[in-house]
Amino acid sequence: MAQHKLILDGDYGIDDSIAALYLCRRSDVEILAVGSVHGNATAAAAARNAISVLDLGGRPDVPVAVGAGRPMAQAVSISSMVHGDDGLGGVAPSPPPDREPVPTPAAVQLIETVRSHPGECTVVATGPLTNLALAVLLDPDVPSLVAKVVIMGGTVDHPGNVGPYAEANIAHDPEAAQLVLGADWPVTQVGLDVTMPTWLGPAELARVEASTTPTGRFVWGILQHYLAFYAARHGRHGCPVHDPSAALVALDPSLAQWFEAPVDVELRSLRNRGMLVIDRRELAASERTEERPPVKIVIALDSRRLIDILLDGLLGD
Ligand code: BDR
Ligand code: CA
């Protein structure tokens, strides 16, 4: 029996797809449902990519729902510079002709899945948090029925990747992130502080390049655009492991160290919109002006072990 019942929600770009492929290959993981969201690609393209990846990962029966096509309170912006026009570096495969997204919106699918498995589901969110926020708005009981939520998003001390302080998934929909980080469910935040140093360098990439399996060839193919982007931005060969880090922490929290604090999202500042505001003060509960639940903020990862687990899982037979 699967040890982990997961609902995946993401913007199925390059690293979301690698995370999903890894999860597909774990026999102790049941993927109950997948939702797509705007971000790295349009929500429609992200759903197509998710379908292709689930097919390649041997999970063609997992329902994929198209989610929010735009953020709650700002214009949509698609990160094609990082992930290519199709979200998969220009080499997105066509999904199998008989596979379509389900007609239900992703937020509704999330609610229905959680309600059919009360207390059992872990939500792994690797894109903007619009669908999760919509689910909370539509069904305020949902947070109490979820085992935990693990998000890739935000940063504490590491510089932002879409501005001095903001990380892309939060900046793509700050209002949604504010709702999700304030809802009463156990959230683990895996952000740039730990995903940037979890870096696939030349030795790890050589392992991927040498792989002859269909999964290995696919991963190597979609990584090319990502590697070109990071080479141009950071001047070195390699790329960070963003979304797979969140997926792996969801399965094995012993990979991570964290502290707990309430987290707000800056919504008003012109320069810092989307920045996480972590309240690290030692305040008594009675001194806090607003009740926000503590979030587990990951500050260290066993990156070496995480990358080994990821590559062994992805590249094995
Ligand atoms: C996050 O933004 C997206 O580009 C990646 O898929 C990842 O989820 C990193 O900031
Ligand atoms: Ca993502």
Short mmCIF file of C-alpha atoms and ligand atoms in Angstrom, two decimals:
data_model
loop_
_atom_site.label_atom_id
_atom_site.label_comp_id
_atom_site.label_asym_id
_atom_site.label_seq_id
_atom_site.Cartn_x
_atom_site.Cartn_y
_atom_site.Cartn_z
CA MET A 1 0.00 0.00 0.00
CA ALA A 2 1.28 3.50 -0.85
CA GLN A 3 2.76 5.26 2.12
CA HIS A 4 2.29 8.74 0.66
CA LYS A 5 -0.94 10.00 -0.86
CA LEU A 6 -0.09 13.12 -2.83
CA ILE A 7 -1.96 15.85 -4.64
CA LEU A 8 0.39 17.71 -6.96
CA ASP A 9 -0.20 21.28 -8.03
CA GLY A 10 2.28 23.03 -10.28
CA ASP A 11 3.08 25.11 -13.31
CA TYR A 12 4.67 22.12 -15.08
CA GLY A 13 7.78 23.69 -16.36
CA ILE A 14 11.12 21.93 -16.40
CA ASP A 15 11.75 21.36 -12.69
CA ASP A 16 8.07 20.68 -11.84
CA SER A 17 8.14 17.96 -14.49
CA ILE A 18 11.35 16.43 -13.13
CA ALA A 19 9.78 16.41 -9.65
CA ALA A 20 6.61 14.74 -10.94
CA LEU A 21 8.58 12.15 -12.92
CA TYR A 22 10.59 11.29 -9.83
CA LEU A 23 7.40 10.87 -7.78
CA CYS A 24 5.85 8.67 -10.49
CA ARG A 25 8.77 6.29 -10.15
CA ARG A 26 8.39 5.82 -6.38
CA SER A 27 6.39 2.69 -5.55
CA ASP A 28 5.50 4.10 -2.11
CA VAL A 29 3.79 7.15 -3.66
CA GLU A 30 0.20 7.33 -4.81
CA ILE A 31 -0.51 10.43 -6.91
CA LEU A 32 -4.21 11.05 -6.38
CA ALA A 33 -4.60 14.12 -8.57
CA VAL A 34 -2.62 16.77 -10.43
CA GLY A 35 -3.60 20.40 -10.95
CA SER A 36 -1.98 22.91 -13.28
CA VAL A 37 -1.55 26.63 -12.79
CA HIS A 38 -0.19 29.67 -14.65
CA GLY A 39 3.47 30.49 -14.08
CA ASN A 40 6.16 28.74 -16.09
CA ALA A 41 3.62 28.13 -18.85
CA THR A 42 -0.08 28.82 -19.33
CA ALA A 43 -2.31 26.64 -17.18
CA ALA A 44 -3.43 24.79 -20.34
CA ALA A 45 0.15 24.08 -21.48
CA ALA A 46 1.14 23.09 -17.96
CA ALA A 47 -1.71 20.56 -17.89
CA ARG A 48 -0.56 19.12 -21.23
CA ASN A 49 2.97 18.82 -19.87
CA ALA A 50 1.69 17.12 -16.72
CA ILE A 51 -0.23 14.59 -18.82
CA SER A 52 2.88 13.80 -20.89
CA VAL A 53 5.02 13.40 -17.79
CA LEU A 54 2.51 11.14 -16.02
CA ASP A 55 2.36 9.03 -19.16
CA LEU A 56 6.14 8.73 -19.33
CA GLY A 57 6.21 7.98 -15.60
CA GLY A 58 3.77 5.08 -16.03
CA ARG A 59 0.84 6.81 -14.30
CA PRO A 60 -1.56 7.47 -17.19
CA ASP A 61 -4.62 7.15 -14.96
CA VAL A 62 -3.92 10.10 -12.66
CA PRO A 63 -6.51 12.84 -13.33
CA VAL A 64 -5.05 16.17 -14.45
CA ALA A 65 -7.17 19.30 -13.99
CA VAL A 66 -6.49 22.69 -15.53
CA GLY A 67 -6.25 25.34 -12.84
CA ALA A 68 -6.18 29.08 -12.58
CA GLY A 69 -5.02 30.84 -15.73
CA ARG A 70 -4.12 34.05 -13.95
CA PRO A 71 -3.28 35.37 -10.50
CA MET A 72 -5.85 36.88 -8.13
CA ALA A 73 -4.92 40.56 -8.28
CA GLN A 74 -2.35 41.26 -10.98
CA ALA A 75 -1.75 40.56 -14.64
CA VAL A 76 -0.56 37.11 -15.63
CA SER A 77 3.09 36.76 -16.54
CA ILE A 78 4.55 33.58 -18.01
CA SER A 79 8.21 32.69 -17.33
CA SER A 80 9.00 31.47 -20.85
CA MET A 81 12.51 32.91 -20.63
CA VAL A 82 13.33 30.28 -17.98
CA HIS A 83 11.20 27.36 -19.20
CA GLY A 84 10.71 27.96 -22.94
CA ASP A 85 7.53 28.84 -24.82
CA ASP A 86 5.92 25.46 -24.11
CA GLY A 87 7.16 25.22 -20.51
CA LEU A 88 9.50 22.36 -21.35
CA GLY A 89 12.35 24.10 -23.08
CA GLY A 90 10.78 23.93 -26.55
CA VAL A 91 10.77 20.14 -26.60
CA ALA A 92 7.43 19.40 -24.91
CA PRO A 93 6.07 16.12 -26.26
CA SER A 94 2.48 15.96 -27.48
CA PRO A 95 0.35 14.20 -24.89
CA PRO A 96 -1.20 10.89 -25.95
CA PRO A 97 -4.19 11.69 -28.21
CA ASP A 98 -6.71 9.93 -25.94
CA ARG A 99 -5.69 11.85 -22.82
CA GLU A 100 -7.45 15.10 -21.93
CA PRO A 101 -7.60 17.08 -18.69
CA VAL A 102 -10.67 16.32 -16.58
CA PRO A 103 -13.46 18.92 -16.88
CA THR A 104 -13.23 19.95 -13.20
CA PRO A 105 -11.14 23.02 -12.30
CA ALA A 106 -7.98 22.19 -10.31
CA ALA A 107 -9.18 23.92 -7.12
CA VAL A 108 -12.41 21.90 -7.14
CA GLN A 109 -10.53 18.68 -7.90
CA LEU A 110 -8.27 19.44 -4.93
CA ILE A 111 -11.27 19.92 -2.62
CA GLU A 112 -12.97 16.73 -3.84
CA THR A 113 -9.79 14.68 -3.51
CA VAL A 114 -9.10 15.95 0.00
CA ARG A 115 -12.70 15.29 1.02
CA SER A 116 -12.51 11.69 -0.22
CA HIS A 117 -9.30 11.11 1.78
CA PRO A 118 -9.78 13.20 4.93
CA GLY A 119 -6.58 13.68 6.90
CA GLU A 120 -4.50 11.62 4.46
CA CYS A 121 -3.33 13.90 1.65
CA THR A 122 -0.10 15.78 1.32
CA VAL A 123 -0.32 18.66 -1.16
CA VAL A 124 2.95 19.36 -2.98
CA ALA A 125 2.70 22.79 -4.60
CA THR A 126 5.47 23.72 -7.01
CA GLY A 127 3.95 26.73 -8.73
CA PRO A 128 2.04 29.90 -7.84
CA LEU A 129 -0.46 29.17 -5.08
CA THR A 130 -3.63 30.36 -6.86
CA ASN A 131 -5.39 26.95 -6.91
CA LEU A 132 -4.67 26.29 -3.24
CA ALA A 133 -5.96 29.74 -2.30
CA LEU A 134 -9.11 29.19 -4.36
CA ALA A 135 -9.67 25.85 -2.63
CA VAL A 136 -9.40 27.53 0.78
CA LEU A 137 -11.85 30.24 -0.30
CA LEU A 138 -14.32 27.77 -1.77
CA ASP A 139 -14.16 25.30 1.12
CA PRO A 140 -12.81 26.76 4.37
CA ASP A 141 -12.81 23.27 5.96
CA VAL A 142 -10.23 21.98 3.48
CA PRO A 143 -7.14 23.01 5.53
CA SER A 144 -8.33 20.93 8.50
CA LEU A 145 -8.66 17.87 6.23
CA VAL A 146 -5.15 17.99 4.71
CA ALA A 147 -2.23 16.18 6.37
CA LYS A 148 0.32 18.76 5.21
CA VAL A 149 1.23 21.18 2.45
CA VAL A 150 4.77 21.45 1.13
CA ILE A 151 5.45 24.40 -1.13
CA MET A 152 8.41 25.39 -3.25
CA GLY A 153 8.39 29.13 -2.95
CA GLY A 154 9.79 32.19 -1.28
CA THR A 155 13.12 33.02 0.23
CA VAL A 156 14.32 34.20 3.63
CA ASP A 157 17.98 35.24 3.37
CA HIS A 158 18.91 34.26 -0.18
CA PRO A 159 18.36 37.00 -2.80
CA GLY A 160 15.13 36.74 -4.76
CA ASN A 161 15.05 35.43 -8.33
CA VAL A 162 12.51 37.91 -9.72
CA GLY A 163 13.60 40.95 -7.75
CA PRO A 164 15.84 41.66 -4.79
CA TYR A 165 13.61 39.84 -2.30
CA ALA A 166 10.87 37.96 -4.16
CA GLU A 167 10.86 34.41 -5.46
CA ALA A 168 8.92 33.59 -8.64
CA ASN A 169 6.17 31.31 -7.30
CA ILE A 170 5.18 33.81 -4.60
CA ALA A 171 5.61 36.84 -6.88
CA HIS A 172 3.37 35.26 -9.55
CA ASP A 173 0.47 35.50 -7.09
CA PRO A 174 1.29 37.22 -3.78
CA GLU A 175 -2.36 37.45 -2.66
CA ALA A 176 -2.80 33.70 -3.09
CA ALA A 177 0.41 33.04 -1.14
CA GLN A 178 -0.79 35.31 1.67
CA LEU A 179 -4.01 33.27 1.92
CA VAL A 180 -2.26 29.89 1.78
CA LEU A 181 0.44 30.78 4.31
CA GLY A 182 -2.22 32.11 6.67
CA ALA A 183 -4.60 29.14 6.44
CA ASP A 184 -4.71 26.68 9.27
CA TRP A 185 -2.91 23.72 7.74
CA PRO A 186 0.66 22.57 8.39
CA VAL A 187 2.77 24.26 5.70
CA THR A 188 6.42 23.52 5.01
CA GLN A 189 8.14 26.22 2.96
CA VAL A 190 11.08 25.11 0.80
CA GLY A 191 12.59 28.20 -0.78
CA LEU A 192 15.62 29.61 -2.54
CA ASP A 193 17.70 29.52 0.66
CA VAL A 194 17.97 25.76 0.23
CA THR A 195 17.07 25.10 -3.41
CA MET A 196 19.73 27.40 -4.92
CA PRO A 197 22.61 25.64 -3.09
CA THR A 198 21.13 22.26 -4.08
CA TRP A 199 22.87 22.59 -7.39
CA LEU A 200 23.22 20.05 -10.19
CA GLY A 201 26.79 20.60 -11.30
CA PRO A 202 28.91 19.05 -14.06
CA ALA A 203 29.37 15.65 -12.35
CA GLU A 204 25.64 15.19 -11.68
CA LEU A 205 24.71 16.42 -15.15
CA ALA A 206 27.16 13.95 -16.69
CA ARG A 207 25.14 11.18 -15.03
CA VAL A 208 21.95 12.48 -16.62
CA GLU A 209 23.58 12.90 -20.02
CA ALA A 210 24.91 9.34 -19.94
CA SER A 211 21.51 7.82 -19.17
CA THR A 212 19.97 5.86 -22.05
CA THR A 213 16.53 5.23 -20.51
CA PRO A 214 13.48 7.08 -21.91
CA THR A 215 13.23 9.03 -18.63
CA GLY A 216 16.91 9.94 -18.69
CA ARG A 217 16.71 11.10 -22.33
CA PHE A 218 13.59 13.16 -21.58
CA VAL A 219 15.16 14.82 -18.54
CA TRP A 220 18.35 15.61 -20.44
CA GLY A 221 16.31 17.03 -23.34
CA ILE A 222 14.21 19.40 -21.21
CA LEU A 223 17.22 20.48 -19.14
CA GLN A 224 19.00 22.07 -22.13
CA HIS A 225 16.96 25.29 -22.13
CA TYR A 226 17.16 25.51 -18.32
CA LEU A 227 20.94 25.07 -18.37
CA ALA A 228 21.32 27.78 -21.01
CA PHE A 229 19.24 30.15 -18.88
CA TYR A 230 21.29 29.50 -15.72
CA ALA A 231 24.59 29.67 -17.61
CA ALA A 232 23.59 33.11 -18.92
CA ARG A 233 22.36 34.32 -15.53
CA HIS A 234 24.94 32.81 -13.16
CA GLY A 235 27.88 32.18 -15.48
CA ARG A 236 28.32 28.56 -14.52
CA HIS A 237 27.30 25.17 -15.87
CA GLY A 238 24.46 23.69 -13.86
CA CYS A 239 21.07 24.46 -12.38
CA PRO A 240 19.33 24.56 -9.01
CA VAL A 241 17.01 21.82 -7.82
CA HIS A 242 13.90 23.82 -6.90
CA ASP A 243 10.74 21.75 -7.23
CA PRO A 244 12.23 18.27 -6.74
CA SER A 245 13.62 19.49 -3.39
CA ALA A 246 10.09 20.25 -2.18
CA ALA A 247 8.85 16.88 -3.45
CA LEU A 248 11.64 15.03 -1.64
CA VAL A 249 11.17 16.96 1.61
CA ALA A 250 7.47 16.04 1.45
CA LEU A 251 8.41 12.35 1.40
CA ASP A 252 11.38 12.52 3.77
CA PRO A 253 11.47 15.46 6.19
CA SER A 254 14.77 14.13 7.61
CA LEU A 255 16.45 15.75 4.58
CA ALA A 256 15.60 19.18 6.02
CA GLN A 257 16.08 21.38 9.04
CA TRP A 258 13.63 24.17 9.78
CA PHE A 259 12.40 26.71 12.25
CA GLU A 260 8.80 27.72 12.75
CA ALA A 261 7.37 31.23 12.50
CA PRO A 262 4.35 33.02 11.09
CA VAL A 263 4.89 34.22 7.52
CA ASP A 264 3.28 37.15 5.74
CA VAL A 265 3.62 38.14 2.12
CA GLU A 266 4.36 41.78 1.31
CA LEU A 267 1.48 42.94 -0.87
CA ARG A 268 1.71 46.71 -1.04
CA SER A 269 5.32 47.68 -1.66
CA LEU A 270 6.29 48.55 -5.23
CA ARG A 271 9.81 47.20 -4.84
CA ASN A 272 9.21 44.26 -2.52
CA ARG A 273 5.83 42.90 -3.53
CA GLY A 274 5.92 39.12 -3.05
CA MET A 275 8.65 39.22 -0.40
CA LEU A 276 8.14 36.89 2.56
CA VAL A 277 8.03 38.68 5.90
CA ILE A 278 9.08 36.14 8.51
CA ASP A 279 8.27 37.17 12.03
CA ARG A 280 11.25 35.84 13.96
CA ARG A 281 10.64 37.91 17.07
CA GLU A 282 10.21 36.03 20.30
CA LEU A 283 6.73 37.31 21.02
CA ALA A 284 4.27 35.73 23.38
CA ALA A 285 1.16 34.60 21.50
CA SER A 286 -0.81 37.33 23.27
CA GLU A 287 1.51 40.01 21.82
CA ARG A 288 0.90 39.03 18.21
CA THR A 289 -1.55 41.33 16.51
CA GLU A 290 -2.80 38.81 13.96
CA GLU A 291 -3.25 35.09 14.42
CA ARG A 292 -1.24 33.40 11.71
CA PRO A 293 -0.20 29.78 12.13
CA PRO A 294 3.50 28.94 12.26
CA VAL A 295 5.04 27.78 8.98
CA LYS A 296 7.96 25.33 8.88
CA ILE A 297 10.66 27.36 7.14
CA VAL A 298 13.37 25.10 5.78
CA ILE A 299 16.80 26.60 6.40
CA ALA A 300 19.05 23.65 5.60
CA LEU A 301 18.88 20.65 3.32
CA ASP A 302 21.11 17.62 3.01
CA SER A 303 21.68 18.57 -0.62
CA ARG A 304 24.19 15.82 -1.35
CA ARG A 305 21.84 13.09 -0.15
CA LEU A 306 18.86 14.72 -1.83
CA ILE A 307 20.55 14.87 -5.23
CA ASP A 308 21.71 11.25 -4.95
CA ILE A 309 18.19 10.09 -4.09
CA LEU A 310 16.73 12.15 -6.94
CA LEU A 311 19.15 10.93 -9.60
CA ASP A 312 19.05 7.30 -8.44
CA GLY A 313 15.25 7.42 -8.61
CA LEU A 314 15.09 9.14 -11.98
CA LEU A 315 17.84 7.28 -13.78
CA GLY A 316 17.41 3.75 -12.46
CA ASP A 317 15.74 1.09 -14.64
C1 BDR B 1 10.26 28.28 -9.00
O1 BDR B 1 9.83 29.07 -10.11
C2 BDR B 1 9.67 28.27 -11.25
O2 BDR B 1 10.35 28.79 -12.33
C3 BDR B 1 10.24 26.92 -10.92
O3 BDR B 1 9.48 25.89 -11.55
C4 BDR B 1 10.16 26.84 -9.42
O4 BDR B 1 8.92 26.31 -8.99
C5 BDR B 1 11.65 28.72 -8.58
O5 BDR B 1 11.64 30.07 -8.19
CA CA B 2 7.42 25.30 -10.60
#
